[in-house]
CSV table of C-alpha atoms in Angstrom, one decimal:
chain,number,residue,atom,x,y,z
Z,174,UNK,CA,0.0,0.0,0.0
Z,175,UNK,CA,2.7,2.7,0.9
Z,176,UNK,CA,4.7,1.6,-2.3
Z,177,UNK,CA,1.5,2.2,-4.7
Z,178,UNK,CA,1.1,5.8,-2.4
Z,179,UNK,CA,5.0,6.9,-2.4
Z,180,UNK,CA,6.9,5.4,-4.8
Z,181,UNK,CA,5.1,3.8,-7.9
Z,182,UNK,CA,3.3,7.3,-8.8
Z,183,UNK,CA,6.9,9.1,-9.2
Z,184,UNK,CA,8.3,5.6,-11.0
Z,185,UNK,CA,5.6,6.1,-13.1
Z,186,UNK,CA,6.5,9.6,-13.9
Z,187,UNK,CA,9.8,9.0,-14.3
Z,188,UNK,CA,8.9,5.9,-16.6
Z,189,UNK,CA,6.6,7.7,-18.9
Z,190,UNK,CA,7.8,11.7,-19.0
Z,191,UNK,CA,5.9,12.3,-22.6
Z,192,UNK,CA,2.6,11.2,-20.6
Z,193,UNK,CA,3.5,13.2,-17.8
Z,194,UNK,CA,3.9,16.4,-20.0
Z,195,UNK,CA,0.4,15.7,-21.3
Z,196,UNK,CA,-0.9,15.3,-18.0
Z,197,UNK,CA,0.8,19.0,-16.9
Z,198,UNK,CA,-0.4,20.8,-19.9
Z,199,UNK,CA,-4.1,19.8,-19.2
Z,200,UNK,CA,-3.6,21.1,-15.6
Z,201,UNK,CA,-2.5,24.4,-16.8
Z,202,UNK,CA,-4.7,24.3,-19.4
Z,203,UNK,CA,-7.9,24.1,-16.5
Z,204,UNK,CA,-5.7,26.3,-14.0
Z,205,UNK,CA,-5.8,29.1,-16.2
Z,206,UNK,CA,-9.2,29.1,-16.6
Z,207,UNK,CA,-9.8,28.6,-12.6
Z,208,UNK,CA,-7.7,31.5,-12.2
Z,209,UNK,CA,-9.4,33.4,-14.6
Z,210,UNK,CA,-13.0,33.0,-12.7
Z,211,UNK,CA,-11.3,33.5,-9.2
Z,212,UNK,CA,-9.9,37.1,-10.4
Z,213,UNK,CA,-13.8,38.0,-11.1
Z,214,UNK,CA,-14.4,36.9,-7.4
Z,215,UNK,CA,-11.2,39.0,-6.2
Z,216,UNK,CA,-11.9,42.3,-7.8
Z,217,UNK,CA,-15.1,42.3,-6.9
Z,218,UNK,CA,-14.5,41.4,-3.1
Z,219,UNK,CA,-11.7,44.0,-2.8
Z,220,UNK,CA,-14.2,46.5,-4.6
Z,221,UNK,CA,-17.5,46.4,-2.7
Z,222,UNK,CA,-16.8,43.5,-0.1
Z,223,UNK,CA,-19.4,41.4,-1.9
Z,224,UNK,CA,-18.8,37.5,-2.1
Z,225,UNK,CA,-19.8,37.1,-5.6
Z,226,UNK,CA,-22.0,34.3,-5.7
Z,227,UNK,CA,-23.2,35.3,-9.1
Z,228,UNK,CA,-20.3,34.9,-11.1
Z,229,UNK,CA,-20.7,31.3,-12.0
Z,230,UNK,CA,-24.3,32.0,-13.5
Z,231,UNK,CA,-22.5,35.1,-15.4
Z,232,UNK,CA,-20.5,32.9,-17.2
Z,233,UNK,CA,-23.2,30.5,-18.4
Z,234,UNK,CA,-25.5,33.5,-19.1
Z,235,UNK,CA,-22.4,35.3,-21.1
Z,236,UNK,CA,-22.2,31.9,-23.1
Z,237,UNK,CA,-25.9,31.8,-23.5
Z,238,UNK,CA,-26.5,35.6,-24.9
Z,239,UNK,CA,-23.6,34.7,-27.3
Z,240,UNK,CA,-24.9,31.5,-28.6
Z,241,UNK,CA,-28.3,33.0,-28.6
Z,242,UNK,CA,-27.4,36.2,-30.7
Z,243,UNK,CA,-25.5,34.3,-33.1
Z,244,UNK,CA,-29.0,32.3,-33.5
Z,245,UNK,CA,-30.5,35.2,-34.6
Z,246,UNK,CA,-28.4,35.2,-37.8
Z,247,UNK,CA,-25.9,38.2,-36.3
Z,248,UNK,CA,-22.3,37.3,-37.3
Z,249,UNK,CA,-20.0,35.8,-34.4
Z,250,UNK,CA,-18.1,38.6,-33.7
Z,251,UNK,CA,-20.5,41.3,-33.8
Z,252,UNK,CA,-22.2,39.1,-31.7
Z,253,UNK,CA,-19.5,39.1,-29.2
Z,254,UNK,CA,-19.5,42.8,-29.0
Z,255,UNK,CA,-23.4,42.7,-28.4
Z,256,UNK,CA,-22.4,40.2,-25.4
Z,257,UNK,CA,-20.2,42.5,-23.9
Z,258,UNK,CA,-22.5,45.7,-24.2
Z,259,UNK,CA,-25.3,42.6,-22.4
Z,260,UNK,CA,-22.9,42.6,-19.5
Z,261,UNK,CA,-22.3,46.1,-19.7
Z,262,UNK,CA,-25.9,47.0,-19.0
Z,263,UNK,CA,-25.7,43.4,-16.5
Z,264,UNK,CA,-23.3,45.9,-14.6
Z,265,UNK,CA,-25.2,48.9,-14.6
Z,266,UNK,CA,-27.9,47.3,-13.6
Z,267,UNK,CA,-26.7,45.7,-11.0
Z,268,UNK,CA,-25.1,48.8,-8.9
Z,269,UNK,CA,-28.0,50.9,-9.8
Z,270,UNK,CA,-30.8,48.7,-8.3
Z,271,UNK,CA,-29.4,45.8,-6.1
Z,272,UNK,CA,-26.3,47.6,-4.9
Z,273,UNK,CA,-26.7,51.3,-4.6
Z,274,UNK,CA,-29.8,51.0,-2.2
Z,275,UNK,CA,-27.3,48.2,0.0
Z,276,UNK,CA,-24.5,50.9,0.9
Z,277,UNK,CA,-23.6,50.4,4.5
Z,278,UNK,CA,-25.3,47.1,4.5
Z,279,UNK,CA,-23.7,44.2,6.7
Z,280,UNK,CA,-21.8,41.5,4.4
Z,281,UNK,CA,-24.3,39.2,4.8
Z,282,UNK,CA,-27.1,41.3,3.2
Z,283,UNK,CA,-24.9,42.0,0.4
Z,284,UNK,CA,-24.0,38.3,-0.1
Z,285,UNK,CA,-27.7,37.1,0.1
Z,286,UNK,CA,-28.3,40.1,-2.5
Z,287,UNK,CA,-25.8,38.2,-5.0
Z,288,UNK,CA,-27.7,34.9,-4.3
Z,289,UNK,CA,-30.8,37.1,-5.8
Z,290,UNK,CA,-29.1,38.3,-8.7
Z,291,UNK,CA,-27.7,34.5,-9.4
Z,292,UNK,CA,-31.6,33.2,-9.5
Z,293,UNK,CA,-33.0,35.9,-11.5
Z,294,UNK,CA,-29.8,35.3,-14.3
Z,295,UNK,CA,-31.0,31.6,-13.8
Z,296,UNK,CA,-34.5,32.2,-14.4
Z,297,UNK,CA,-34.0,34.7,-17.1
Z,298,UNK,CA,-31.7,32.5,-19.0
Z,299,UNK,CA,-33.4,30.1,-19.0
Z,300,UNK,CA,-37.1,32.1,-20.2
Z,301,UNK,CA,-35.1,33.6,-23.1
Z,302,UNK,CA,-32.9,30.8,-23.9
Z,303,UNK,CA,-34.4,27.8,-22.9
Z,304,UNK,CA,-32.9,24.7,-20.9
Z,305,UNK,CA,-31.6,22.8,-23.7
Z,306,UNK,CA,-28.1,22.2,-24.3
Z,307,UNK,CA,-26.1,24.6,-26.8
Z,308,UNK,CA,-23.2,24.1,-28.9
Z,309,UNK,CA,-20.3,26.8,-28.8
Z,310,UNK,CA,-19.6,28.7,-32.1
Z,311,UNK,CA,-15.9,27.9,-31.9
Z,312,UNK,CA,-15.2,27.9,-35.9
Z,313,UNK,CA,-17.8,30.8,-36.0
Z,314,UNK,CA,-15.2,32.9,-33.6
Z,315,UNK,CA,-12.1,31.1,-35.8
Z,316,UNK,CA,-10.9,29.4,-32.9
Z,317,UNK,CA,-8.7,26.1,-33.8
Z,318,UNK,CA,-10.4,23.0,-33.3
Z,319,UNK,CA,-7.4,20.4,-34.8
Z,320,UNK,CA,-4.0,19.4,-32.3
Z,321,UNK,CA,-0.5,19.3,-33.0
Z,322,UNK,CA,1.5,16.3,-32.1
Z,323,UNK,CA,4.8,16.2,-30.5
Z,324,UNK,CA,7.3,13.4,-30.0
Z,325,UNK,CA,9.1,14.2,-26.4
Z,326,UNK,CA,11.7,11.7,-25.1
Z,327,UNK,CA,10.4,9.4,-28.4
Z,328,UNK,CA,7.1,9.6,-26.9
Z,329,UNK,CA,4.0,11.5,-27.7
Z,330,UNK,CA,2.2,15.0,-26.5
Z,331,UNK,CA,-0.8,16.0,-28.1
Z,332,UNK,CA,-1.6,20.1,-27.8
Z,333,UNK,CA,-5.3,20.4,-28.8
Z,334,UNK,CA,-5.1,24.0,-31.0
Z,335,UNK,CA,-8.3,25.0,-28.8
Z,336,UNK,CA,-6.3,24.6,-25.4
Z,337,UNK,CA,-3.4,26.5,-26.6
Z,338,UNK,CA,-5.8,29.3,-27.6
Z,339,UNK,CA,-7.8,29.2,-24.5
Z,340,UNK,CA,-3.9,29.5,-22.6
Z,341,UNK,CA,-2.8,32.0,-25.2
Z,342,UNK,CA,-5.8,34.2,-24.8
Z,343,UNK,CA,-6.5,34.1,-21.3
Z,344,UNK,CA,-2.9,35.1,-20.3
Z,345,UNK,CA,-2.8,37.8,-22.8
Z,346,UNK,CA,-6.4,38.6,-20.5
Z,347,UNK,CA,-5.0,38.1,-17.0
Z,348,UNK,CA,-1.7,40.4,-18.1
Z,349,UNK,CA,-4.1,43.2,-19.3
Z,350,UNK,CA,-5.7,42.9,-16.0
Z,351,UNK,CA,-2.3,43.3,-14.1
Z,352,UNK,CA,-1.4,46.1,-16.4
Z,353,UNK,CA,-4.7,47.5,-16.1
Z,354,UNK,CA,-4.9,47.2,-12.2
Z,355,UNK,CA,-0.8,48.8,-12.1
Z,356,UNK,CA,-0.8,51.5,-14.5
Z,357,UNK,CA,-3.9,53.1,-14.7
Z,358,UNK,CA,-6.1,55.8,-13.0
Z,359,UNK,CA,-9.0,53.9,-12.6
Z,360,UNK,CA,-6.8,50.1,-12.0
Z,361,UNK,CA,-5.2,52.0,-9.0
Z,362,UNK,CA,-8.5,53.4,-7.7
Z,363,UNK,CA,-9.9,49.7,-7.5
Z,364,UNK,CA,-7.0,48.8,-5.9
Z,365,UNK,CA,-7.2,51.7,-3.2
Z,366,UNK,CA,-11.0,51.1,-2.7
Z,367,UNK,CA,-9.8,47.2,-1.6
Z,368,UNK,CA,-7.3,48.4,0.5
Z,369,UNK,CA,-9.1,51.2,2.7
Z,370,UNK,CA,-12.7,51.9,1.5
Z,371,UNK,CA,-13.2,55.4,3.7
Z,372,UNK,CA,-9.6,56.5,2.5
Z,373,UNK,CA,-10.4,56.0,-1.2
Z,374,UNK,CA,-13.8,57.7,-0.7
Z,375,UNK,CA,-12.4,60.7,1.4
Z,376,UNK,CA,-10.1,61.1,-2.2
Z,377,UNK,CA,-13.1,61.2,-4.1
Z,378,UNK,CA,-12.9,57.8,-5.8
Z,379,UNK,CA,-16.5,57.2,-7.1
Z,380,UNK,CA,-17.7,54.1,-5.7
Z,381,UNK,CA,-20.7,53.6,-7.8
Z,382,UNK,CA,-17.9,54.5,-11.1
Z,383,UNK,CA,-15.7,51.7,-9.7
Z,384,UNK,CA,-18.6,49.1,-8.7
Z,385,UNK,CA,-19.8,49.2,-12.4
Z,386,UNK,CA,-16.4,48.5,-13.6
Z,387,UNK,CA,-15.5,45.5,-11.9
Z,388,UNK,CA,-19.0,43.9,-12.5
Z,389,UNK,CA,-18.2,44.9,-16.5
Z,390,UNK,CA,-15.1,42.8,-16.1
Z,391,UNK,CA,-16.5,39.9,-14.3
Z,392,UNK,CA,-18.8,40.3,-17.0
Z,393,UNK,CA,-15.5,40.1,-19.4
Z,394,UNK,CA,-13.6,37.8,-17.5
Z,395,UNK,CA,-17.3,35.4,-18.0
Z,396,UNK,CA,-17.4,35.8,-21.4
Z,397,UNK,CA,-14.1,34.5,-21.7
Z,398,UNK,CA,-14.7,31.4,-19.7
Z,399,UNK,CA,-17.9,30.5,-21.4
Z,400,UNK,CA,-16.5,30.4,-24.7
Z,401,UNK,CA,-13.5,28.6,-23.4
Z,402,UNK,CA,-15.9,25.9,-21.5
Z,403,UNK,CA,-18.7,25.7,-23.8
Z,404,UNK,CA,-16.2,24.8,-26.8
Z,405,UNK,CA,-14.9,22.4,-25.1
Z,406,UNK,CA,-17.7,20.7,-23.0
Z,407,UNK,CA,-21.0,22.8,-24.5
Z,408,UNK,CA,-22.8,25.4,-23.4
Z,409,UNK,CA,-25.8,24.8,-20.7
Z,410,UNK,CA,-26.6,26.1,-17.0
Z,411,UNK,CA,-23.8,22.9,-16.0
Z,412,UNK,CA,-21.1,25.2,-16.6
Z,413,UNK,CA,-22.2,27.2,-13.7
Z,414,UNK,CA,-20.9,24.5,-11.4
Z,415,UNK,CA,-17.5,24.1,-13.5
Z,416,UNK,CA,-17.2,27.7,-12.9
Z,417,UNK,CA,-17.1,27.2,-8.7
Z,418,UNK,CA,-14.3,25.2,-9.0
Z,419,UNK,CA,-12.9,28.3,-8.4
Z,420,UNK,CA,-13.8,29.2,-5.2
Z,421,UNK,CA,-11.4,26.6,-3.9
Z,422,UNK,CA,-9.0,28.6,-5.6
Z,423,UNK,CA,-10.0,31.7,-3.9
Z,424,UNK,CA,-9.8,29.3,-0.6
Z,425,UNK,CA,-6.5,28.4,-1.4
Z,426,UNK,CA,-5.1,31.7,-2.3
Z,427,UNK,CA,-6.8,34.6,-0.3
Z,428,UNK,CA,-10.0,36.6,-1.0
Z,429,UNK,CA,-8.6,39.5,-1.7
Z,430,UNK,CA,-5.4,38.6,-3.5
Z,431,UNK,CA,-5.3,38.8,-7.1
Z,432,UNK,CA,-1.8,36.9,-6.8
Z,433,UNK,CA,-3.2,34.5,-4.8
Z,434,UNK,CA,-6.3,33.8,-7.6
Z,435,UNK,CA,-3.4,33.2,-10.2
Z,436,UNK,CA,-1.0,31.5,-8.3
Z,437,UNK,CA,-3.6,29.3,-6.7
Z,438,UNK,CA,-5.6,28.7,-9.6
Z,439,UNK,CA,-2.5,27.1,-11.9
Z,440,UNK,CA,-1.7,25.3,-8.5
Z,441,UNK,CA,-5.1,23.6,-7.9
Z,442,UNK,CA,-5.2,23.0,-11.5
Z,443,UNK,CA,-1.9,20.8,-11.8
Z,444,UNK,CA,-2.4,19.2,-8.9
Z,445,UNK,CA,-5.5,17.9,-9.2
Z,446,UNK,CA,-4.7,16.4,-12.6
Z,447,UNK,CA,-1.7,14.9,-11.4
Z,448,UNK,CA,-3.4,13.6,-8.2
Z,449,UNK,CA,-6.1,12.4,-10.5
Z,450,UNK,CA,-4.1,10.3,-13.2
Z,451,UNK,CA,-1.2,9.0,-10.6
Z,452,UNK,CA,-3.1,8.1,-7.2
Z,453,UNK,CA,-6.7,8.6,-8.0
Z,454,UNK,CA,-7.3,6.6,-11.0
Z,455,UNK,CA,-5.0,3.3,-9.5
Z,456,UNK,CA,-6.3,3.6,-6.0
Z,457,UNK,CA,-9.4,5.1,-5.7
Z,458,UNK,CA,-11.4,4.5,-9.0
Z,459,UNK,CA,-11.1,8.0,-10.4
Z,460,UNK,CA,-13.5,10.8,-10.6
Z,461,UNK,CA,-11.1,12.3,-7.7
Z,462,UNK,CA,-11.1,15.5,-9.5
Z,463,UNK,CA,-14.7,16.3,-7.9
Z,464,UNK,CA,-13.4,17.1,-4.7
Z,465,UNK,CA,-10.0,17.0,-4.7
Z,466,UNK,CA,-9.4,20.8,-4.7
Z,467,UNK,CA,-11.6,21.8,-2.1
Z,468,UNK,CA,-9.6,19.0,0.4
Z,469,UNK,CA,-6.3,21.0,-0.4
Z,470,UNK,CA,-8.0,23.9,0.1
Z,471,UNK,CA,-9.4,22.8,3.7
Z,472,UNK,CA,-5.9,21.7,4.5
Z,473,UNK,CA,-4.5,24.5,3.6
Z,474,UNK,CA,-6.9,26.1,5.4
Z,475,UNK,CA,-6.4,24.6,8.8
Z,476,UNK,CA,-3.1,26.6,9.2
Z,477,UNK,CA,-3.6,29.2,7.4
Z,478,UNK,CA,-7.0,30.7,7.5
Z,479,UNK,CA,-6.5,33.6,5.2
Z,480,UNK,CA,-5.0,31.3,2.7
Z,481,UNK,CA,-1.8,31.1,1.1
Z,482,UNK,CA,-1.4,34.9,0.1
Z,483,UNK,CA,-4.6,36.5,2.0
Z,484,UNK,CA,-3.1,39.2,4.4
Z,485,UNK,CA,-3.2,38.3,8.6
Z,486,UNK,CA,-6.4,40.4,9.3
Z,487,UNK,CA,-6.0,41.4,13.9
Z,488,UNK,CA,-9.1,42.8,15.2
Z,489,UNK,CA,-9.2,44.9,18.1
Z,490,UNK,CA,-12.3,44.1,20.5
């Protein structure tokens, strides 16, 4: 039993390096994306203090108004464009009628309110769209669907052309962020509203400006995930529980660190692919990949409570 825990995995490994490449790249490949939804939770945390419980639903409803416009006979990328004017409005209307009337709310309130705003996507998806199960326009968008082989160590790695896209384009998204967060006006005023919310306001940082900017791109960042999820796996409301695979993340990580949501994401990505081909497929039938992530994240959490990269918050009472 301790061999097949300790020492056949890494034999294996060291065995077959080709398959254990292939095994690595699909991590990062779902890493990316985890990290991608857990900087939608982050931002908008830091920004108004609200757990976003809404931001799985966004991504199924971004994938949904997409499909659905492109129904309609609009062309794919004009479609897209529509999508992100949707969330846009999705935004607006958000801090205009559920969050504007909540200032000064306890968190609780505000969580419960993004419980409300994740039903009503859910029923209004599903009255406009239907319930059936959608297919992505991947060649519609011209996004790759064919895979290029490669011959490591006289073995063999196979890159799916969507994957590297999906990589490809949500790093180029997750740099913009950074850059956008770093260097300008508005990045740095989301960042001083996370840090100290009556110093940022006593600055005159507009919080209802800043609100609808984060929930635009949560809005963004959903898009992005829908299309990368629905081309691989479909689009339906299913995707909305893929899409809280990132709240271990966010366990793992820190709340409020946007570090943490990368760093963490790629993490629990790897991991659980590796834990899933080497120890859960030989020992414990598969399918480990269900719950594997939030375990790591409970361990981690048992000694360290704000998670790997979350800051040490002292309360005086």
């Amino acid at each position: 039993m301790l061999n097949d825990i300790f020492i056949a995995p890494f034999a294996d490994m060291i065995a077959a390096p080709d398959f254990l490449l292939q095994v690595l790249w699909e991590g990062l490949v779902s890493g990316i994306l985890y990290a991608l939804i857990a900087l939608g939770f982050v931002l908008i945390f830091r920004s108004s203090r609200i757990f976003n419980f809404a931001q799985g639903i966004m991504v199924v409803f971004a994938a949904l108004t997409l499909v659905g416009l492109h129904a309609m006979g609009i062309p794919a990328w004009i479609s897209v464009a529509l999508t992100l004017g949707v969330m846009f409005i999705l935004a607006v209307s958000i801090e205009r009628i559920v969050l504007r009337p909540l200032v000064g709310q306890p968190d609780i309130i505000l969580f419960m309110a993004s419980i409300g705003i994740t039903l009503f996507l859910i029923g209004g998806g599903e009255i406009i769209f239907g319930g059936e199960n959608k297919v992505m326009i991947t060649e519609e968008l011209g996004i790759p669907t064919g895979d290029t082989v490669l011959e490591p160590w006289g073995g063999l790695l196979i890159l799916q052309h969507l994957d590297i896209t999906v990589v490809l384009v949500a790093s180029a998204l997750v740099a913009a962020l950074l850059a956008f967060l770093n260097y300008t006006q508005m990045g740095r005023a989301i960042r001083a509203l996370g840090d100290d919310h009556q110093a940022a306001l006593s600055v005159g940082i507009s919080l209802q400006t800043v609100w609808v900017l984060v929930w635009f791109i949560a809005g963004i960042i959903a898009l992005v995930t829908g299309i990368a999820w629905g081309a691989r796996a479909g689009v339906s409301f299913a995707l909305e529980v893929i899409a809280y695979k990132a709240l271990p993340v966010l366990m793992l990580g820190g709340l409020e660190s946007i570090t943490g949501a990368i760093i963490g994401g790629l993490l629990i990505g790897i991991l659980e692919k590796l834990f899933e081909i080497y120890w859960g497929q030989p020992l414990l039938g598969g399918n480990t990949e269900t719950w594997f992530a939030f375990v790591l994240a409970l361990f981690v959490l048992l000694f360290r409570p704000q998670g790997l990269f979350g800051e040490k918050i002292i309360e005086r009472v």
